[in-house]
Amino acid sequence: MKKELSFAEQILQGIPEELPEPKPYDPTVNHAPKRRNILTAQEKELALRNALRYFHPRHHADLAHEFYDELERYGRIYMYRFRPDYEMYARPINEYPHKSLQAAAIMLMIQNNLDPRVAQHPHELITYGGNGAVFQNWAQYLLTMKYLATMTDRQTLHMYSGHPMGLFPSSPDAPRVVVTNGMMIPNYSTPDDYDRYNALGVTQYGQMTAGSYMYIGSQGIVHGTYITVLNALRKVYPKDENPAAGRLFVTAGLGGMSGAQPKAAKIAGCVSVTAEVNPKPLYTRYQQGWVDEVVTDIHQLCKRVKEELARKSNTSFAYLGNVIEVWDAFLNEGIYVDIGSDQTSLHNPYAGGYYPYGLTFEEANQMMADDPDRFREVVNESLRRHVDLVNQHTARGTYFFDYGNAFLLMASRVGADIMAPDGIHFRYPSYVQDIMGPMCFDFGFGPFRWVCTSAKDEDLRYTDVLASSILKKLYQKAPEEIRMQLRDNIRWIEQAWDNKLVVGSKARILYADSEGRIEIAKAFNDAIRCGKIGPVVLGRDHHDVSGTDSPYRETSNIYDGSAFTADMAIHNVIGDSFRGATWVSIHNGGGVGWGEVINGGFGMLLDGSEQAARNLENMLFFDVNNGIARRSWARNPNALFAIQREMERTPDLVVTVPNLVADVVLDTVLKQTASGEHVD
């Protein structure tokens, strides 16, 4: 009889020497849709060679047939047979076999990203966004976990788009893991290139926090969405003390990232309707308590929304159907939408990111696989109709914003009526342009997050109390320019436990500037040293002040012409790597699509040591102020204020600041030039 291996033994064996039994396809799990068949016959042979190199030649004959079948059936080779038998979730850190506590923390974070309660398509190793992957296949997972379990603090694991290239000698001061995802030669970064090279097994789409092991479930975006919705309503109703009461927010998407929308709107205090065509994520969000009420009939939805608006409640509705039905019905029923957006995965519109109107979910998946050209046409037509309905609502006064999912970009590319009269700009703003950029990022406020590796509720409660007390102290001495941000975050953290935000790891998020992040991290490290809590992993979303260069999202409020450059993200990850990060990551792609963004992230383990205390202060300071410096050089007024304040607080910080040109100088020169006058 074969011996049953413990969890630790399974981790340490890596890829098993003997083949495990094939795993049956589980229809109860939310699976990725079939990817399109893009490889030639020769490329399929190459894909098989690439997959089989993980295994001993004695297994090649058996696995070749199986992997070819996966490639034909699903469009990718996932190696389902090698999916582990143990339950996938973030265990307490000391349950992981390890020689390096830092490596154990990374193992914990990887498993959290693949937890079925957290991941969008867990069996395909996809965390969120339709294609945001932790690994390309299960062999990579097994080998990576073995490397992490056996490495020391004098080694660094280098990850090439999910593939563990190997352990290299380094030092205790170096990152334990360096991650890259989808880093392509620039001329080979089209959507077709992604499909081809991903199918070959040589690259992957890491999204933002999926392939960097820092996803914490929808909570990771709830806070940013709460801030966005609240401030959108403040923009529309600036004189209202409570701008959310009796207001309506309409949007779409209940996946890994978009699933945060109803919860965030509820915390902000408005009524919300979020449409979703896939029943699995919709009912998952409902069961998790992230949605108050599921409605499947459009007439019933109109009735219930009218009732809740009259009550000025904060009820969140999930509508099982296409968002186009919602926009159309509300138009006909005269239901006024105060603010609207969309968070379907439009960076990936033709492979499951956006489901068109007029087809059932099943019909769309079938056409996507069997007739991709026709599916593309249907999606494009649906998107044009979607925009037309939004335009009719905005003509009535609705404030619509792009929520960073490439809605405006894709709509423009399919000929929708989305452009402003100048033909250059979009009709609607990105939420970063109007809200997050000037109100948060330019001041240095962004999505700071932490994970209690003990997996204890009491540790998370303790960190909530510490963070709240520190923010209150900072508020007392804060300049007026950032007091609103601090007030919103104090309210957020004080309500966080009651709002039941945790799914998966014992994690929390709040928006803080470098001063806040450093002070909170110091308090955590002191508490760990005194034995009050266990080790804590620090991180952030890449959607932050410094981490991401994305002209249609994170850097859309950069107007000096540098929005399409990626120097900031590259400097961010290099700078963090030698200032004390436990792991660093740099990705091509993110929320707005492959080839549209470069984003960098980090993770840092606090273990109560003096080294951790030095690292957190050194690295967190640079991680934020790198971005403020770039934003101030772009002449963003709030960033100019923030960097000047930081240089006054920190004598060693010396940043190049712009000299502002008076409009009259340029107007004179340009007018003289246009008229043919000589300019001295």
Short mmCIF file of C-alpha atoms in Angstrom, two decimals, residues 331-625:
data_model
loop_
_atom_site.label_atom_id
_atom_site.label_comp_id
_atom_site.label_asym_id
_atom_site.label_seq_id
_atom_site.Cartn_x
_atom_site.Cartn_y
_atom_site.Cartn_z
CA LEU A 331 -33.38 54.35 -19.30
CA ASN A 332 -36.90 53.17 -20.18
CA GLU A 333 -38.05 53.14 -16.56
CA GLY A 334 -36.70 56.61 -15.85
CA ILE A 335 -34.38 55.37 -13.09
CA TYR A 336 -31.69 58.01 -12.66
CA VAL A 337 -28.15 56.68 -12.39
CA ASP A 338 -25.97 59.07 -10.40
CA ILE A 339 -22.63 57.45 -11.19
CA GLY A 340 -21.73 54.62 -13.54
CA SER A 341 -18.75 52.56 -14.61
CA ASP A 342 -17.73 49.09 -15.76
CA GLN A 343 -15.19 46.56 -14.54
CA THR A 344 -15.44 43.67 -16.93
CA SER A 345 -12.04 42.45 -18.13
CA LEU A 346 -11.92 44.49 -21.32
CA HIS A 347 -8.15 44.10 -21.49
CA ASN A 348 -9.09 40.57 -22.62
CA PRO A 349 -12.39 41.13 -24.51
CA TYR A 350 -12.36 38.19 -26.91
CA ALA A 351 -11.31 35.42 -24.53
CA GLY A 352 -13.84 35.67 -21.71
CA GLY A 353 -13.20 39.16 -20.43
CA TYR A 354 -16.37 40.73 -21.90
CA TYR A 355 -19.56 38.80 -22.65
CA PRO A 356 -21.74 40.29 -25.41
CA TYR A 357 -25.43 41.10 -25.24
CA GLY A 358 -27.76 38.68 -27.02
CA LEU A 359 -25.92 35.44 -26.19
CA THR A 360 -26.25 33.28 -23.11
CA PHE A 361 -23.11 32.67 -21.10
CA GLU A 362 -22.88 29.14 -22.53
CA GLU A 363 -23.51 30.27 -26.11
CA ALA A 364 -20.81 32.91 -25.80
CA ASN A 365 -18.26 30.40 -24.52
CA GLN A 366 -19.09 28.05 -27.38
CA MET A 367 -18.78 30.74 -30.05
CA MET A 368 -15.58 32.04 -28.44
CA ALA A 369 -13.94 28.65 -28.98
CA ASP A 370 -15.56 27.52 -32.23
CA ASP A 371 -15.98 30.75 -34.18
CA PRO A 372 -13.63 33.39 -32.73
CA ASP A 373 -13.97 35.73 -35.72
CA ARG A 374 -17.76 35.86 -35.38
CA PHE A 375 -17.42 36.22 -31.61
CA ARG A 376 -15.16 39.21 -32.09
CA GLU A 377 -17.82 40.87 -34.28
CA VAL A 378 -20.55 40.22 -31.70
CA VAL A 379 -18.41 41.63 -28.89
CA ASN A 380 -17.61 44.74 -30.90
CA GLU A 381 -21.28 45.35 -31.73
CA SER A 382 -22.25 44.81 -28.10
CA LEU A 383 -19.62 47.27 -26.91
CA ARG A 384 -20.87 49.90 -29.36
CA ARG A 385 -24.42 49.42 -28.06
CA HIS A 386 -23.14 49.54 -24.48
CA VAL A 387 -21.51 52.92 -25.13
CA ASP A 388 -24.61 54.27 -26.88
CA LEU A 389 -26.74 53.52 -23.80
CA VAL A 390 -24.17 55.07 -21.47
CA ASN A 391 -24.16 58.18 -23.64
CA GLN A 392 -27.92 58.47 -23.30
CA HIS A 393 -27.64 58.26 -19.52
CA THR A 394 -24.85 60.83 -19.32
CA ALA A 395 -26.96 63.18 -21.45
CA ARG A 396 -29.41 63.04 -18.53
CA GLY A 397 -26.64 63.91 -16.05
CA THR A 398 -25.02 60.60 -15.07
CA TYR A 399 -21.33 60.86 -14.15
CA PHE A 400 -19.58 57.97 -15.95
CA PHE A 401 -15.92 57.08 -15.48
CA ASP A 402 -13.57 54.41 -16.81
CA TYR A 403 -12.57 52.20 -13.90
CA GLY A 404 -9.22 51.16 -15.32
CA ASN A 405 -10.44 48.11 -17.25
CA ALA A 406 -9.70 49.54 -20.73
CA PHE A 407 -13.39 50.30 -21.35
CA LEU A 408 -12.65 53.59 -23.12
CA LEU A 409 -9.65 52.22 -25.00
CA MET A 410 -11.45 49.14 -26.35
CA ALA A 411 -14.60 51.11 -27.15
CA SER A 412 -12.54 53.54 -29.21
CA ARG A 413 -10.88 50.69 -31.08
CA VAL A 414 -14.20 49.18 -32.17
CA GLY A 415 -15.65 52.47 -33.40
CA ALA A 416 -17.99 53.28 -30.51
CA ASP A 417 -19.05 56.89 -30.00
CA ILE A 418 -16.61 57.40 -27.15
CA MET A 419 -14.34 60.21 -28.34
CA ALA A 420 -14.53 63.85 -27.27
CA PRO A 421 -15.23 66.50 -29.94
CA ASP A 422 -11.48 67.07 -30.44
CA GLY A 423 -11.10 63.48 -31.67
CA ILE A 424 -8.07 63.04 -29.43
CA HIS A 425 -9.39 62.59 -25.93
CA PHE A 426 -12.12 60.32 -24.60
CA ARG A 427 -15.61 61.55 -23.86
CA TYR A 428 -15.27 60.31 -20.26
CA PRO A 429 -12.40 60.47 -17.78
CA SER A 430 -10.40 57.67 -16.29
CA TYR A 431 -11.09 57.47 -12.57
CA VAL A 432 -7.37 58.18 -12.03
CA GLN A 433 -7.62 61.44 -13.98
CA ASP A 434 -10.58 62.75 -12.00
CA ILE A 435 -10.30 61.03 -8.63
CA MET A 436 -7.44 58.76 -7.59
CA GLY A 437 -4.60 60.63 -9.32
CA PRO A 438 -5.07 64.15 -7.96
CA MET A 439 -6.72 63.13 -4.68
CA CYS A 440 -4.50 60.20 -3.69
CA PHE A 441 -1.52 59.24 -5.86
CA ASP A 442 -0.10 62.75 -6.23
CA PHE A 443 -0.11 63.10 -2.44
CA GLY A 444 1.53 59.68 -2.03
CA PHE A 445 -1.57 57.83 -0.82
CA GLY A 446 -1.96 54.31 -2.17
CA PRO A 447 -3.02 50.73 -1.34
CA PHE A 448 -0.72 49.64 1.49
CA ARG A 449 -1.56 46.11 2.65
CA TRP A 450 -0.44 43.49 5.14
CA VAL A 451 -0.99 39.80 5.89
CA CYS A 452 -0.77 38.23 9.37
CA THR A 453 1.15 35.02 8.74
CA SER A 454 -0.02 33.41 11.99
CA ALA A 455 -3.50 33.07 10.40
CA LYS A 456 -4.95 34.27 13.72
CA ASP A 457 -7.95 36.58 13.86
CA GLU A 458 -6.60 38.18 17.01
CA ASP A 459 -3.40 39.21 15.22
CA LEU A 460 -5.39 40.93 12.49
CA ARG A 461 -7.56 42.70 15.08
CA TYR A 462 -4.43 43.89 16.86
CA THR A 463 -2.95 45.30 13.65
CA ASP A 464 -6.24 47.10 12.91
CA VAL A 465 -6.05 48.83 16.30
CA LEU A 466 -2.39 49.77 15.77
CA ALA A 467 -3.03 51.18 12.30
CA SER A 468 -6.05 53.18 13.48
CA SER A 469 -4.19 54.72 16.42
CA ILE A 470 -1.27 55.75 14.19
CA LEU A 471 -3.52 57.35 11.57
CA LYS A 472 -5.27 59.34 14.30
CA LYS A 473 -1.92 60.65 15.58
CA LEU A 474 -0.86 61.61 12.06
CA TYR A 475 -4.19 63.35 11.50
CA GLN A 476 -3.58 65.68 14.46
CA LYS A 477 -0.49 67.20 12.82
CA ALA A 478 -1.38 66.74 9.14
CA PRO A 479 -1.68 69.70 6.75
CA GLU A 480 -5.17 70.47 5.47
CA GLU A 481 -4.28 69.10 2.00
CA ILE A 482 -4.26 65.48 3.25
CA ARG A 483 -6.69 65.53 6.17
CA MET A 484 -9.60 64.24 4.07
CA GLN A 485 -7.57 61.20 2.96
CA LEU A 486 -6.65 60.43 6.56
CA ARG A 487 -10.25 60.84 7.75
CA ASP A 488 -11.52 58.42 5.09
CA ASN A 489 -8.91 55.84 6.05
CA ILE A 490 -9.55 56.14 9.76
CA ARG A 491 -13.23 55.49 9.05
CA TRP A 492 -12.28 52.57 6.82
CA ILE A 493 -9.97 50.79 9.27
CA GLU A 494 -12.32 51.27 12.21
CA GLN A 495 -15.13 49.59 10.27
CA ALA A 496 -12.97 46.97 8.56
CA TRP A 497 -13.64 44.10 10.96
CA ASP A 498 -17.40 44.61 11.04
CA ASN A 499 -17.48 44.77 7.23
CA LYS A 500 -16.11 41.20 7.07
CA LEU A 501 -13.59 41.84 4.32
CA VAL A 502 -11.34 38.82 4.85
CA VAL A 503 -11.43 36.04 2.26
CA GLY A 504 -8.42 33.74 2.46
CA SER A 505 -5.40 35.05 4.33
CA LYS A 506 -5.79 37.29 7.39
CA ALA A 507 -5.13 40.43 5.43
CA ARG A 508 -5.92 44.12 5.53
CA ILE A 509 -5.53 47.12 3.24
CA LEU A 510 -5.73 50.86 3.68
CA TYR A 511 -4.53 53.89 1.74
CA ALA A 512 -1.50 55.57 3.33
CA ASP A 513 1.37 57.82 2.31
CA SER A 514 5.02 57.00 3.02
CA GLU A 515 4.86 58.49 6.52
CA GLY A 516 1.80 56.44 7.38
CA ARG A 517 3.16 53.22 5.88
CA ILE A 518 6.46 53.56 7.72
CA GLU A 519 4.89 54.37 11.09
CA ILE A 520 2.38 51.52 10.82
CA ALA A 521 5.11 49.06 9.74
CA LYS A 522 7.35 50.15 12.63
CA ALA A 523 4.53 49.51 15.09
CA PHE A 524 3.95 46.04 13.59
CA ASN A 525 7.65 45.17 13.78
CA ASP A 526 7.81 46.29 17.42
CA ALA A 527 4.74 44.19 18.25
CA ILE A 528 6.31 41.15 16.56
CA ARG A 529 9.56 41.65 18.49
CA CYS A 530 7.61 41.79 21.76
CA GLY A 531 5.69 38.59 20.91
CA LYS A 532 2.30 40.29 20.69
CA ILE A 533 1.69 39.12 17.10
CA GLY A 534 3.36 36.77 14.62
CA PRO A 535 5.35 37.81 11.53
CA VAL A 536 3.62 40.12 9.05
CA VAL A 537 4.00 40.39 5.27
CA LEU A 538 3.83 43.92 3.89
CA GLY A 539 2.94 44.73 0.31
CA ARG A 540 0.70 46.81 -1.88
CA ASP A 541 -1.26 46.66 -5.05
CA HIS A 542 0.84 47.64 -8.05
CA HIS A 543 -1.98 50.13 -8.61
CA ASP A 544 -0.14 52.73 -6.60
CA VAL A 545 1.86 55.93 -6.56
CA SER A 546 5.09 54.53 -8.03
CA GLY A 547 4.61 50.94 -9.10
CA THR A 548 2.86 51.25 -12.44
CA ASP A 549 3.29 53.10 -15.71
CA SER A 550 -0.06 52.88 -17.48
CA PRO A 551 -1.21 55.76 -19.72
CA TYR A 552 -4.85 54.71 -19.55
CA ARG A 553 -4.96 54.16 -15.81
CA GLU A 554 -2.30 54.78 -13.12
CA THR A 555 -0.44 57.50 -15.02
CA SER A 556 -3.41 58.86 -16.97
CA ASN A 557 -3.11 62.14 -15.05
CA ILE A 558 0.48 62.65 -16.28
CA TYR A 559 0.26 65.40 -18.90
CA ASP A 560 3.89 66.22 -19.75
CA GLY A 561 4.07 63.66 -22.57
CA SER A 562 5.74 60.95 -20.46
CA ALA A 563 2.60 58.90 -19.80
CA PHE A 564 3.76 56.32 -22.36
CA THR A 565 7.19 55.84 -20.77
CA ALA A 566 7.91 53.13 -18.19
CA ASP A 567 10.99 54.43 -16.36
CA MET A 568 9.13 54.87 -13.07
CA ALA A 569 8.02 51.25 -12.73
CA ILE A 570 11.47 49.93 -13.63
CA HIS A 571 13.21 52.22 -11.14
CA ASN A 572 10.64 51.25 -8.55
CA VAL A 573 11.38 47.55 -8.67
CA ILE A 574 15.16 47.97 -8.96
CA GLY A 575 15.18 50.52 -6.13
CA ASP A 576 13.06 48.32 -3.86
CA SER A 577 15.25 45.28 -4.55
CA PHE A 578 18.38 46.73 -2.94
CA ARG A 579 16.55 48.60 -0.18
CA GLY A 580 15.27 45.53 1.62
CA ALA A 581 12.33 43.96 -0.23
CA THR A 582 11.84 40.24 0.45
CA TRP A 583 10.66 39.76 -3.11
CA VAL A 584 10.16 42.00 -6.12
CA SER A 585 8.23 41.64 -9.37
CA ILE A 586 7.94 43.41 -12.70
CA HIS A 587 5.20 42.65 -15.24
CA ASN A 588 4.12 43.48 -18.76
CA GLY A 589 0.38 43.85 -18.58
CA GLY A 590 -2.12 44.55 -15.85
CA GLY A 591 -5.67 45.79 -15.61
CA VAL A 592 -5.62 47.51 -19.00
CA GLY A 593 -3.94 44.81 -21.01
CA TRP A 594 -0.86 43.14 -22.39
CA GLY A 595 1.45 45.68 -24.01
CA GLU A 596 -0.44 48.60 -22.43
CA VAL A 597 1.27 48.79 -19.03
CA ILE A 598 4.43 47.96 -17.09
CA ASN A 599 3.94 47.41 -13.37
CA GLY A 600 6.17 46.53 -10.45
CA GLY A 601 5.52 45.25 -6.95
CA PHE A 602 7.17 43.99 -3.79
CA GLY A 603 6.63 41.90 -0.68
CA MET A 604 8.41 42.38 2.64
CA LEU A 605 8.44 40.13 5.70
CA LEU A 606 8.54 41.79 9.10
CA ASP A 607 9.96 39.42 11.69
CA GLY A 608 10.66 41.80 14.58
CA SER A 609 14.36 42.10 13.81
CA GLU A 610 16.54 45.21 13.62
CA GLN A 611 17.24 44.37 10.00
CA ALA A 612 13.51 44.43 9.23
CA ALA A 613 13.24 47.79 11.00
CA ARG A 614 15.98 49.26 8.79
CA ASN A 615 14.60 47.71 5.63
CA LEU A 616 11.04 48.91 6.10
CA GLU A 617 12.06 52.52 6.61
CA ASN A 618 14.52 52.55 3.73
CA MET A 619 12.36 50.72 1.20
CA LEU A 620 8.89 52.08 1.97
CA PHE A 621 10.20 55.64 1.75
CA PHE A 622 11.62 55.10 -1.74
CA ASP A 623 8.69 52.97 -2.90
CA VAL A 624 6.32 55.92 -2.50
CA ASN A 625 8.50 58.98 -3.09
#
